[in-house]
CSV table of C-alpha atoms in Angstrom, one decimal:
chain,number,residue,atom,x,y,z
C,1,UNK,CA,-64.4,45.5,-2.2
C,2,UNK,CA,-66.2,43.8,-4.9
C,3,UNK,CA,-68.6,45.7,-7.9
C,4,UNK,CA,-71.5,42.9,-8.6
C,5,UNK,CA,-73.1,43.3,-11.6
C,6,UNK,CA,-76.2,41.4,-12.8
C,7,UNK,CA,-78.6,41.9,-15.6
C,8,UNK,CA,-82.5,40.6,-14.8
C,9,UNK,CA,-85.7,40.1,-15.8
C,10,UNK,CA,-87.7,43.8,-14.9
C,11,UNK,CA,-90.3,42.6,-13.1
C,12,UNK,CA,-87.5,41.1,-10.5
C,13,UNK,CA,-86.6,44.1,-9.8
C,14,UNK,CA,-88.0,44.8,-6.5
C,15,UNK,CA,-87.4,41.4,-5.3
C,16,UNK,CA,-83.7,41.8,-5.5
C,17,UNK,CA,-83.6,45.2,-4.0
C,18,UNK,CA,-85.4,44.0,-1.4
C,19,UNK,CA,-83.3,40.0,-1.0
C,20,UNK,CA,-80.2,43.2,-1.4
C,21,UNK,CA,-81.6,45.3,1.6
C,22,UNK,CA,-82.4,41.8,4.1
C,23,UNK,CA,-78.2,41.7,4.3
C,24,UNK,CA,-77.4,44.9,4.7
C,25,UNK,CA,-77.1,45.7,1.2
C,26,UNK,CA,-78.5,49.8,1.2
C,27,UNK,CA,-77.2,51.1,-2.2
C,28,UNK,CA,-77.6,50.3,-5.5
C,29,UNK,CA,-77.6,51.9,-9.1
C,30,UNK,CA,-80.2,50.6,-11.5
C,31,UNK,CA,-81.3,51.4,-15.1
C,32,UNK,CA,-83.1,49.9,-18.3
C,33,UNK,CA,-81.0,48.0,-20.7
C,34,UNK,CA,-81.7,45.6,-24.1
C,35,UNK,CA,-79.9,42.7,-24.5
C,36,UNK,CA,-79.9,39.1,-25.4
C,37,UNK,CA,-78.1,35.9,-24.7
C,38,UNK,CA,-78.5,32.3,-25.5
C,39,UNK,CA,-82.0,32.7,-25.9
C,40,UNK,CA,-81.2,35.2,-29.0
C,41,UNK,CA,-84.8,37.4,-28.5
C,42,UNK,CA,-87.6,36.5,-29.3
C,43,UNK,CA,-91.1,36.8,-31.8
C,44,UNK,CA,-94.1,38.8,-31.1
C,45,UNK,CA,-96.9,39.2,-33.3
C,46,UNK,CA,-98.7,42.6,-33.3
C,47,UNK,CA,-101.8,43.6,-35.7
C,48,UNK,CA,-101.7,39.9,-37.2
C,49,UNK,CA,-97.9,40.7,-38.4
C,50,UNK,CA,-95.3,38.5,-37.0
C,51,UNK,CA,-91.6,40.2,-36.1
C,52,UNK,CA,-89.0,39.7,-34.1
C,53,UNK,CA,-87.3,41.1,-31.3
C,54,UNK,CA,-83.5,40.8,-30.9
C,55,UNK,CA,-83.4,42.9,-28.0
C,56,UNK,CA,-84.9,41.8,-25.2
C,57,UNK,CA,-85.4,44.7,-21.9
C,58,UNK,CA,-83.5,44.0,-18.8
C,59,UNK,CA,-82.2,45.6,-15.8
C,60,UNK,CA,-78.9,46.2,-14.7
C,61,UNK,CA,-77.9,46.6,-11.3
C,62,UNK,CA,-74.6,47.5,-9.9
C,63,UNK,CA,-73.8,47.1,-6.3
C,64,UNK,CA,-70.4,47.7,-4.5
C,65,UNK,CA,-70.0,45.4,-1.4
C,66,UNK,CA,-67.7,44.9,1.1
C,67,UNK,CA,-65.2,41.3,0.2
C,68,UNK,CA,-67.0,39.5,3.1
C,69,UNK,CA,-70.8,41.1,2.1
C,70,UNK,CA,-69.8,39.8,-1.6
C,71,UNK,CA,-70.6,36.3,-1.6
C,72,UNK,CA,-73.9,36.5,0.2
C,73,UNK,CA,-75.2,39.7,-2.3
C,74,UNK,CA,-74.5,37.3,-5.1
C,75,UNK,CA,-76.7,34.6,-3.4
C,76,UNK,CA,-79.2,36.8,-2.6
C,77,UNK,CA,-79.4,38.6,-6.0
C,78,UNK,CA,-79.6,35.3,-8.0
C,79,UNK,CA,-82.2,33.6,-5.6
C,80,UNK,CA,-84.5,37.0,-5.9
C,81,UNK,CA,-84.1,37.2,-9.2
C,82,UNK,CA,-84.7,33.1,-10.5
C,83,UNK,CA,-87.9,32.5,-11.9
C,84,UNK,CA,-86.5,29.2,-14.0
C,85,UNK,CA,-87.3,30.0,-17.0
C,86,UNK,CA,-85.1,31.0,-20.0
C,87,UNK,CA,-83.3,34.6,-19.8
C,88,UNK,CA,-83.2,34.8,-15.7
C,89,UNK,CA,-80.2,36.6,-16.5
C,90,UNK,CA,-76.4,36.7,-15.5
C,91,UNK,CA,-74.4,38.1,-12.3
C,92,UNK,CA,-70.7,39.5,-12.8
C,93,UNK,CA,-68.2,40.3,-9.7
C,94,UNK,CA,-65.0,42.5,-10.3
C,95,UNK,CA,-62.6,44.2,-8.1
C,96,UNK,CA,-62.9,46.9,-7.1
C,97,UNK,CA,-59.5,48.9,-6.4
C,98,UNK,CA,-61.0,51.9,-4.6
C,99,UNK,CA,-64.4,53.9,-3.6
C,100,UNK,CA,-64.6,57.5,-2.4
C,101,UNK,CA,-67.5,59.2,-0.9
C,102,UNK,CA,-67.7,63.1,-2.1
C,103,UNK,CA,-69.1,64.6,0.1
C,104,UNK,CA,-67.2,63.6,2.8
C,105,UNK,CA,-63.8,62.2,1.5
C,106,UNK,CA,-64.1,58.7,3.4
C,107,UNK,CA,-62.2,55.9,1.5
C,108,UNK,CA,-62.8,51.8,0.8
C,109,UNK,CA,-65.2,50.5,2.9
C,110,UNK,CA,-66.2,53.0,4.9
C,111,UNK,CA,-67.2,54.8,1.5
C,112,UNK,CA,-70.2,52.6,0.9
């Protein structure tokens, strides 16, 4: 099993859930984070007053896949979430050594 990780842009949001549930990907974990990369933030100006931003909001999604779904979830998530411009995001896969459903004890893949 494989935990993919990627950090986006918010409004891609849906895109990728969606690009995620086209391959049979069904769960996911979400939430609101700030970060920055190369791009190191940016500057806004608001009432004429010029500041910067170091942390810039994102997305994370986590995703636990199958080893064969893996590969595809990763194409799917970066190809929803592209727009070409600066701060797209990133995508990380790990290993994951073992799932467990609750509620009804099932193990590895049959846990997802």
């Amino acid at each position: 099993m494989k935990m993919i990780i990627a950090v986006v842009k918010p409004h891609r949001l849906d895109e990728v859930r969606s690009a995620l549930n086209e391959i049979g990907v069904h769960g996911m974990t979400a939430g609101e984070v700030k970060g920055y990369g190369r791009q190191g933030g940016h500057s806004e100006i608001y009432r004429g007053a010029e500041y910067t931003v170091n942390f810039v909001p994102k997305v994370k999604i986590e995703v636990v896949t199958s080893d064969e779904l893996a590969d595809r979830a990763v194409e799917a998530i970066a190809a929803a979430a592209k727009t070409g411009k600066i701060g797209d995001g990133k995508i990380f896969v790990l290993d994951v050594g073992k799932a467990v459903r609750i509620r009804t004890g099932e193990e590895g893949d049959d846990a997802l």
